[in-house]
One Martini backbone bead per residue (centre of mass of N, CA, C, O) as a GRO file, in nm:
protein
  373
    1MET     BB    1   0.100   0.033   0.016
    2THR     BB    2   0.054   0.347   0.032
    3LYS     BB    3   0.065   0.622   0.229
    4SER     BB    4  -0.243   0.703   0.138
    5GLY     BB    5  -0.390   0.400   0.083
    6TYR     BB    6  -0.306   0.325  -0.204
    7PRO     BB    7  -0.250   0.110  -0.439
    8HIS     BB    8  -0.033  -0.027  -0.615
    9GLY     BB    9  -0.120  -0.035  -0.946
   10GLY     BB   10  -0.420   0.091  -0.977
   11TRP     BB   11  -0.432   0.143  -1.299
   12MET     BB   12  -0.442  -0.139  -1.431
   13PRO     BB   13  -0.735  -0.241  -1.389
   14ILE     BB   14  -0.872   0.003  -1.525
   15THR     BB   15  -0.741  -0.019  -1.802
   16LEU     BB   16  -0.856  -0.299  -1.869
   17ALA     BB   17  -1.155  -0.227  -1.832
   18LEU     BB   18  -1.169  -0.004  -2.047
   19ALA     BB   19  -1.076  -0.172  -2.287
   20MET     BB   20  -1.307  -0.379  -2.272
   21LEU     BB   21  -1.541  -0.184  -2.311
   22ALA     BB   22  -1.453  -0.081  -2.588
   23TYR     BB   23  -1.451  -0.359  -2.735
   24LEU     BB   24  -1.756  -0.447  -2.670
   25CYS     BB   25  -1.919  -0.155  -2.740
   26PHE     BB   26  -1.719  -0.036  -2.988
   27PRO     BB   27  -1.765  -0.034  -3.337
   28LEU     BB   28  -1.541   0.094  -3.511
   29SER     BB   29  -1.562   0.330  -3.809
   30ALA     BB   30  -1.383   0.525  -4.020
   31ALA     BB   31  -1.559   0.479  -4.293
   32ASP     BB   32  -1.814   0.564  -4.130
   33ARG     BB   33  -2.004   0.818  -4.275
   34GLY     BB   34  -2.211   1.096  -4.155
   35ARG     BB   35  -2.503   1.201  -4.029
   36SER     BB   36  -2.632   1.371  -3.741
   37THR     BB   37  -2.844   1.378  -3.465
   38GLY     BB   38  -2.883   1.519  -3.162
   39ASN     BB   39  -2.714   1.769  -3.033
   40LEU     BB   40  -2.801   1.759  -2.728
   41LEU     BB   41  -2.623   1.503  -2.651
   42LEU     BB   42  -2.344   1.701  -2.666
   43MET     BB   43  -2.439   1.874  -2.425
   44GLY     BB   44  -2.383   2.049  -2.152
   45GLY     BB   45  -2.444   2.172  -1.787
   46ASN     BB   46  -2.170   2.356  -1.758
   47ALA     BB   47  -1.928   2.614  -1.767
   48ARG     BB   48  -1.676   2.458  -1.685
   49ALA     BB   49  -1.656   2.271  -1.930
   50TYR     BB   50  -1.627   2.503  -2.144
   51GLY     BB   51  -1.374   2.642  -2.018
   52LEU     BB   52  -1.214   2.348  -2.072
   53GLY     BB   53  -1.303   2.250  -2.366
   54GLU     BB   54  -1.442   1.972  -2.279
   55ALA     BB   55  -1.238   1.849  -2.061
   56TYR     BB   56  -1.442   1.597  -1.966
   57GLY     BB   57  -1.540   1.319  -1.715
   58ALA     BB   58  -1.301   1.318  -1.454
   59LEU     BB   59  -1.332   1.560  -1.295
   60PRO     BB   60  -1.362   1.669  -0.996
   61ASP     BB   61  -1.719   1.703  -0.900
   62TYR     BB   62  -2.032   1.842  -0.775
   63ARG     BB   63  -2.164   1.873  -1.033
   64ALA     BB   64  -2.439   1.730  -1.166
   65SER     BB   65  -2.370   1.740  -1.494
   66THR     BB   66  -2.127   1.539  -1.518
   67PHE     BB   67  -2.302   1.288  -1.627
   68TYR     BB   68  -2.311   1.373  -1.928
   69TYR     BB   69  -2.006   1.248  -1.971
   70ASN     BB   70  -2.051   1.036  -1.717
   71PRO     BB   71  -2.255   0.823  -1.540
   72ALA     BB   72  -2.055   0.750  -1.300
   73ALA     BB   73  -2.056   1.045  -1.165
   74VAL     BB   74  -2.324   1.013  -0.993
   75SER     BB   75  -2.143   0.855  -0.751
   76ALA     BB   76  -1.918   1.100  -0.662
   77GLY     BB   77  -2.103   1.239  -0.466
   78ARG     BB   78  -2.182   1.375  -0.131
   79HIS     BB   79  -2.413   1.560  -0.254
   80THR     BB   80  -2.672   1.733  -0.308
   81SER     BB   81  -2.736   1.864  -0.644
   82ILE     BB   82  -2.744   2.165  -0.863
   83ASP     BB   83  -2.806   2.277  -1.206
   84LEU     BB   84  -2.774   2.589  -1.399
   85LEU     BB   85  -2.822   2.675  -1.753
   86HIS     BB   86  -2.723   2.947  -1.982
   87GLY     BB   87  -2.710   2.967  -2.363
   88PRO     BB   88  -2.639   3.202  -2.580
   89LEU     BB   89  -2.587   3.176  -2.896
   90ILE     BB   90  -2.679   3.198  -3.205
   91ASP     BB   91  -2.871   3.407  -3.338
   92PRO     BB   92  -3.164   3.256  -3.195
   93ILE     BB   93  -2.995   3.062  -3.026
   94PHE     BB   94  -3.068   2.843  -2.743
   95TYR     BB   95  -2.964   2.714  -2.405
   96ASP     BB   96  -3.086   2.474  -2.159
   97SER     BB   97  -3.023   2.360  -1.808
   98VAL     BB   98  -3.107   2.085  -1.576
   99ALA     BB   99  -2.957   1.940  -1.274
  100GLY     BB  100  -2.943   1.633  -1.064
  101VAL     BB  101  -2.820   1.495  -0.743
  102ILE     BB  102  -2.854   1.181  -0.547
  103PRO     BB  103  -2.759   1.017  -0.293
  104ALA     BB  104  -2.724   0.634  -0.278
  105GLY     BB  105  -2.534   0.523  -0.078
  106SER     BB  106  -2.276   0.413  -0.297
  107GLY     BB  107  -2.441   0.608  -0.480
  108GLY     BB  108  -2.653   0.748  -0.754
  109LEU     BB  109  -2.882   1.000  -0.870
  110GLY     BB  110  -2.993   1.128  -1.195
  111PHE     BB  111  -3.094   1.442  -1.355
  112GLY     BB  112  -3.223   1.585  -1.677
  113VAL     BB  113  -3.284   1.900  -1.860
  114GLN     BB  114  -3.307   1.992  -2.211
  115TYR     BB  115  -3.288   2.296  -2.427
  116LEU     BB  116  -3.327   2.362  -2.790
  117SER     BB  117  -3.330   2.662  -2.982
  118TYR     BB  118  -3.373   2.793  -3.332
  119GLY     BB  119  -3.614   2.942  -3.362
  120THR     BB  120  -3.751   3.124  -3.633
  121LEU     BB  121  -3.840   2.993  -3.955
  122GLU     BB  122  -3.845   2.988  -4.289
  123GLU     BB  123  -4.023   2.840  -4.540
  124ILE     BB  124  -3.909   2.610  -4.791
  125ASP     BB  125  -3.868   2.468  -5.080
  126ASN     BB  126  -3.696   2.265  -5.318
  127THR     BB  127  -3.633   2.560  -5.479
  128GLY     BB  128  -3.615   2.810  -5.253
  129THR     BB  129  -3.906   2.893  -5.196
  130LYS     BB  130  -4.116   3.077  -5.031
  131THR     BB  131  -4.425   2.993  -4.852
  132GLY     BB  132  -4.504   3.184  -4.582
  133SER     BB  133  -4.399   3.003  -4.369
  134SER     BB  134  -4.332   2.875  -4.036
  135PHE     BB  135  -4.080   2.750  -3.799
  136ALA     BB  136  -3.979   2.578  -3.470
  137PRO     BB  137  -3.706   2.441  -3.396
  138LYS     BB  138  -3.646   2.164  -3.157
  139GLU     BB  139  -3.500   2.037  -2.846
  140THR     BB  140  -3.561   1.761  -2.614
  141LEU     BB  141  -3.412   1.646  -2.294
  142GLY     BB  142  -3.407   1.349  -2.098
  143ARG     BB  143  -3.250   1.244  -1.786
  144ILE     BB  144  -3.124   0.925  -1.647
  145ALA     BB  145  -2.929   0.806  -1.356
  146TYR     BB  146  -2.693   0.541  -1.247
  147GLY     BB  147  -2.457   0.485  -0.971
  148THR     BB  148  -2.170   0.277  -0.859
  149VAL     BB  149  -1.982   0.087  -0.675
  150ILE     BB  150  -1.718  -0.159  -0.709
  151HIS     BB  151  -1.651  -0.353  -0.465
  152GLN     BB  152  -1.497  -0.151  -0.274
  153SER     BB  153  -1.379   0.064  -0.473
  154HIS     BB  154  -1.253   0.314  -0.713
  155LEU     BB  155  -1.474   0.190  -0.893
  156ARG     BB  156  -1.717   0.305  -1.132
  157ILE     BB  157  -2.065   0.272  -1.235
  158GLY     BB  158  -2.279   0.371  -1.521
  159VAL     BB  159  -2.617   0.464  -1.620
  160ALA     BB  160  -2.817   0.588  -1.907
  161ALA     BB  161  -3.112   0.775  -2.009
  162GLN     BB  162  -3.246   0.914  -2.317
  163PHE     BB  163  -3.505   1.157  -2.408
  164LEU     BB  164  -3.578   1.239  -2.741
  165SER     BB  165  -3.697   1.552  -2.889
  166SER     BB  166  -3.770   1.639  -3.236
  167LYS     BB  167  -3.838   1.952  -3.414
  168LEU     BB  168  -3.972   2.042  -3.711
  169SER     BB  169  -4.242   1.982  -3.883
  170ALA     BB  170  -4.200   1.738  -3.695
  171THR     BB  171  -4.229   1.498  -3.432
  172LYS     BB  172  -3.955   1.324  -3.286
  173SER     BB  173  -3.849   1.013  -3.119
  174THR     BB  174  -3.608   0.882  -2.871
  175VAL     BB  175  -3.368   0.642  -2.738
  176ALA     BB  176  -3.083   0.661  -2.523
  177GLY     BB  177  -2.749   0.546  -2.423
  178ASP     BB  178  -2.534   0.494  -2.130
  179ILE     BB  179  -2.189   0.395  -2.043
  180GLY     BB  180  -1.967   0.383  -1.743
  181LEU     BB  181  -1.634   0.454  -1.618
  182LEU     BB  182  -1.477   0.533  -1.285
  183TYR     BB  183  -1.163   0.652  -1.158
  184ILE     BB  184  -1.071   0.738  -0.813
  185SER     BB  185  -0.830   0.934  -0.670
  186HIS     BB  186  -0.642   1.165  -0.482
  187ASP     BB  187  -0.491   1.287  -0.783
  188GLY     BB  188  -0.698   1.128  -0.982
  189SER     BB  189  -0.857   1.039  -1.306
  190LEU     BB  190  -1.059   0.785  -1.491
  191GLY     BB  191  -1.253   0.765  -1.805
  192ILE     BB  192  -1.537   0.588  -1.964
  193ALA     BB  193  -1.771   0.632  -2.250
  194TYR     BB  194  -2.074   0.515  -2.394
  195GLN     BB  195  -2.258   0.716  -2.625
  196ASN     BB  196  -2.563   0.737  -2.782
  197PHE     BB  197  -2.716   0.471  -2.803
  198GLY     BB  198  -2.935   0.409  -3.084
  199ASN     BB  199  -3.195   0.522  -3.245
  200GLY     BB  200  -3.279   0.720  -3.480
  201LEU     BB  201  -3.404   0.976  -3.685
  202LYS     BB  202  -3.710   1.022  -3.886
  203PHE     BB  203  -3.754   1.233  -4.175
  204VAL     BB  204  -3.961   1.123  -4.371
  205LYS     BB  205  -3.705   0.962  -4.569
  206GLU     BB  206  -3.491   1.055  -4.359
  207SER     BB  207  -3.215   0.920  -4.178
  208SER     BB  208  -3.070   0.990  -3.851
  209PRO     BB  209  -2.821   0.944  -3.654
  210LEU     BB  210  -2.669   0.922  -3.372
  211PRO     BB  211  -2.399   1.060  -3.165
  212THR     BB  212  -2.202   0.823  -3.140
  213GLN     BB  213  -1.961   0.764  -2.865
  214LEU     BB  214  -1.628   0.776  -2.738
  215ARG     BB  215  -1.520   0.858  -2.403
  216ILE     BB  216  -1.203   0.985  -2.293
  217ALA     BB  217  -1.085   1.056  -1.953
  218GLY     BB  218  -0.856   1.281  -1.770
  219ALA     BB  219  -0.713   1.361  -1.438
  220LYS     BB  220  -0.462   1.592  -1.285
  221GLU     BB  221  -0.270   1.679  -1.026
  222VAL     BB  222  -0.024   1.893  -0.979
  223PRO     BB  223   0.268   1.862  -0.861
  224ASN     BB  224   0.326   2.111  -0.614
  225TYR     BB  225   0.017   2.224  -0.717
  226ASP     BB  226  -0.223   2.301  -0.546
  227GLY     BB  227  -0.521   2.321  -0.742
  228THR     BB  228  -0.392   2.202  -1.007
  229TRP     BB  229  -0.551   2.113  -1.316
  230ILE     BB  230  -0.551   1.848  -1.558
  231SER     BB  231  -0.742   1.799  -1.865
  232LEU     BB  232  -0.844   1.512  -2.065
  233ALA     BB  233  -0.981   1.434  -2.401
  234ALA     BB  234  -1.173   1.192  -2.607
  235THR     BB  235  -1.348   1.148  -2.922
  236ILE     BB  236  -1.516   0.860  -3.086
  237PRO     BB  237  -1.693   0.837  -3.353
  238ASN     BB  238  -1.895   0.650  -3.564
  239LYS     BB  239  -1.909   0.937  -3.725
  240GLY     BB  240  -1.602   1.039  -3.797
  241ASP     BB  241  -1.382   1.232  -3.631
  242PRO     BB  242  -1.176   1.286  -3.393
  243ASP     BB  243  -1.152   1.443  -3.069
  244PHE     BB  244  -0.970   1.695  -2.875
  245PHE     BB  245  -0.900   1.768  -2.519
  246GLY     BB  246  -0.800   2.063  -2.316
  247GLY     BB  247  -0.725   2.155  -1.963
  248ILE     BB  248  -0.703   2.427  -1.715
  249GLU     BB  249  -0.692   2.470  -1.345
  250LEU     BB  250  -0.739   2.704  -1.079
  251HIS     BB  251  -0.714   2.724  -0.714
  252LEU     BB  252  -0.813   3.017  -0.536
  253ASN     BB  253  -0.776   3.135  -0.216
  254ALA     BB  254  -0.982   3.412  -0.082
  255GLY     BB  255  -1.138   3.348   0.148
  256HIS     BB  256  -1.426   3.306   0.308
  257GLU     BB  257  -1.506   3.047   0.140
  258THR     BB  258  -1.333   3.131  -0.128
  259ILE     BB  259  -1.317   3.039  -0.481
  260ILE     BB  260  -1.095   3.087  -0.755
  261SER     BB  261  -1.138   2.977  -1.118
  262PRO     BB  262  -0.930   2.970  -1.355
  263ARG     BB  263  -0.969   2.890  -1.716
  264ALA     BB  264  -0.868   2.663  -1.990
  265GLY     BB  265  -0.914   2.569  -2.347
  266TYR     BB  266  -0.891   2.291  -2.593
  267ASN     BB  267  -1.005   2.205  -2.932
  268THR     BB  268  -1.091   2.025  -3.247
  269ARG     BB  269  -1.388   2.089  -3.329
  270GLY     BB  270  -1.352   2.356  -3.489
  271LEU     BB  271  -1.180   2.231  -3.714
  272SER     BB  272  -1.381   2.007  -3.811
  273ALA     BB  273  -1.606   2.249  -3.868
  274GLU     BB  274  -1.476   2.496  -4.011
  275LEU     BB  275  -1.458   2.784  -3.815
  276GLY     BB  276  -1.163   2.831  -3.753
  277SER     BB  277  -0.879   2.914  -3.558
  278ASN     BB  278  -1.069   3.057  -3.309
  279ALA     BB  279  -1.272   2.783  -3.242
  280ASN     BB  280  -1.066   2.611  -3.012
  281TYR     BB  281  -1.112   2.803  -2.767
  282SER     BB  282  -1.118   2.872  -2.404
  283VAL     BB  283  -1.270   3.056  -2.131
  284GLY     BB  284  -1.278   3.090  -1.762
  285LEU     BB  285  -1.487   3.142  -1.456
  286GLY     BB  286  -1.486   3.074  -1.099
  287PHE     BB  287  -1.718   3.068  -0.813
  288GLU     BB  288  -1.688   2.987  -0.457
  289PHE     BB  289  -1.953   3.004  -0.200
  290PHE     BB  290  -1.960   2.768  -0.022
  291ASN     BB  291  -2.238   2.613  -0.193
  292LEU     BB  292  -2.180   2.817  -0.427
  293GLY     BB  293  -2.174   2.825  -0.791
  294VAL     BB  294  -2.003   3.029  -1.046
  295ASP     BB  295  -2.007   3.016  -1.409
  296TYR     BB  296  -1.789   3.101  -1.692
  297ALA     BB  297  -1.802   3.107  -2.064
  298TYR     BB  298  -1.582   3.142  -2.352
  299ASN     BB  299  -1.681   3.087  -2.709
  300PRO     BB  300  -1.563   3.075  -3.010
  301LEU     BB  301  -1.707   3.060  -3.375
  302GLY     BB  302  -1.577   3.245  -3.554
  303ASP     BB  303  -1.783   3.364  -3.804
  304LEU     BB  304  -2.042   3.321  -3.604
  305GLY     BB  305  -1.906   3.401  -3.329
  306ASN     BB  306  -2.006   3.425  -2.988
  307THR     BB  307  -2.006   3.259  -2.667
  308HIS     BB  308  -2.217   3.242  -2.366
  309ARG     BB  309  -2.187   3.099  -2.033
  310VAL     BB  310  -2.409   3.031  -1.750
  311SER     BB  311  -2.374   2.895  -1.412
  312LEU     BB  312  -2.541   2.718  -1.144
  313SER     BB  313  -2.434   2.584  -0.821
  314TYR     BB  314  -2.567   2.345  -0.572
  315LYS     BB  315  -2.505   2.225  -0.235
  316PHE     BB  316  -2.627   2.000   0.000
  317HIS     BB  317  -2.585   1.962   0.379
  318HIS     BB  318  -2.796   1.714   0.493
  319HIS     BB  319  -2.602   1.499   0.520
  320LYS     BB  320  -2.449   1.270   0.699
  321ARG     BB  321  -2.159   1.286   0.843
  322ARG     BB  322  -1.860   1.188   0.919
  323ARG     BB  323  -1.722   1.104   1.206
  324ASP     BB  324  -1.502   1.266   1.427
  325PRO     BB  325  -1.303   1.116   1.674
  326HIS     BB  326  -1.142   1.407   1.763
  327VAL     BB  327  -1.430   1.546   1.802
  328ASP     BB  328  -1.653   1.723   1.972
  329GLU     BB  329  -1.989   1.749   1.907
  330ASP     BB  330  -2.071   1.979   2.122
  331ASN     BB  331  -1.752   2.088   2.079
  332PRO     BB  332  -1.558   2.139   1.803
  333SER     BB  333  -1.310   2.295   1.948
  334GLU     BB  334  -1.286   2.019   2.093
  335THR     BB  335  -1.127   1.770   2.203
  336HIS     BB  336  -1.151   1.486   2.382
  337LYS     BB  337  -0.908   1.541   2.566
  338GLU     BB  338  -0.994   1.825   2.655
  339HIS     BB  339  -1.269   1.744   2.767
  340GLU     BB  340  -1.165   1.535   2.974
  341HIS     BB  341  -0.975   1.720   3.135
  342LYS     BB  342  -1.179   1.934   3.226
  343HIS     BB  343  -1.391   1.725   3.369
  344SER     BB  344  -1.186   1.579   3.572
  345GLU     BB  345  -1.192   1.822   3.791
  346HIS     BB  346  -1.487   1.703   3.840
  347PRO     BB  347  -1.617   1.469   4.060
  348ASP     BB  348  -1.933   1.477   3.962
  349ILE     BB  349  -1.806   1.390   3.688
  350LYS     BB  350  -1.804   1.145   3.474
  351ARG     BB  351  -1.569   0.968   3.324
  352GLN     BB  352  -1.506   0.934   2.986
  353ALA     BB  353  -1.432   0.746   2.737
  354GLU     BB  354  -1.251   0.732   2.467
  355PRO     BB  355  -1.329   0.702   2.161
  356LYS     BB  356  -1.308   0.506   1.900
  357PRO     BB  357  -1.205   0.490   1.604
  358GLN     BB  358  -1.356   0.502   1.294
  359ALA     BB  359  -1.395   0.333   1.023
  360ALA     BB  360  -1.390   0.384   0.701
  361PRO     BB  361  -1.555   0.345   0.441
  362LYS     BB  362  -1.479   0.186   0.133
  363ASP     BB  363  -1.694   0.372  -0.055
  364VAL     BB  364  -1.551   0.622  -0.036
  365LEU     BB  365  -1.397   0.889  -0.100
  366PRO     BB  366  -1.150   1.065  -0.104
  367GLU     BB  367  -1.002   1.293   0.036
  368ASP     BB  368  -1.158   1.649   0.064
  369PRO     BB  369  -1.031   1.950   0.132
  370GLU     BB  370  -1.177   2.118  -0.121
  371ASN     BB  371  -1.469   2.030  -0.174
  372ARG     BB  372  -1.533   1.893  -0.473
  373TYR     BB  373  -1.797   1.684  -0.420
   0.00000   0.00000   0.00000
């Protein structure tokens, strides 16, 4: 065992497990190219992810919508939490999301609702002539997820179902699924998720597949720089070219329970979409004050303009915390030894034995001094 209590070679079992999941679940085909529908399935639920260039899916986080990137993350939080995001994209397009996570034993339950509006468009026929009518295309997505720890280890598994409704001139719907694994250690994490598998949507005579993809993500705290995290990710779609993502984030303690987190990210998605050279970076800023988090992200889209996203995150501390055997519950400022010594001077008060330290459950997360989860 290492000094921190984690086994040596702990990455080997998870690496083999992730490779097996990829082999069994994802029949990749580089030659199989085409169009996909269901853009909402690829959209995140908090501005932290966008500020990091969407290098997301393994970074320790209490934000509820983290499970959008890997359903196993739904079991990684210690607290009930909720996310709200609003993102005005290219006028008149806008995007909203709400997500929540509730701890359940050694796992957790997650839910999410997302809405993407394309505004009101004029209808044209197959010759390009305006018909005089208009329509308002939109997509609505509901998510539900469950995740749990695997046999008292640092490895977690999760599954999710997405219910997608897409409206053009008519409304069509389908169901998609996710499955993922997530390994969390005291200074890093690694995850893999097979996302958006299911039947596509068919409009009139044309059928469009869902954006099925494999997402691999990892995060590592920089040694000797506490609070500095580097996050990397890659997505391999069933149709199209892979994309790569990278991000860095600093945690600056401003005092009074306040943390300021500047962040920046880069991805190749803008290049693959031919949006221009400045469409592949992002910057963001986060503020955490007690249980409330506020995040902002700026993402340029080349010639299409710029996007801004703002999200709010809140975690509730009503769950029973693990008891600290060294602190008196009636007076947290006193240790048990101080409490015992003080009251031993009074003969009328019976001296109580110091309680024995309680062993921590094996299914809890690593120690979390920064309250990340």
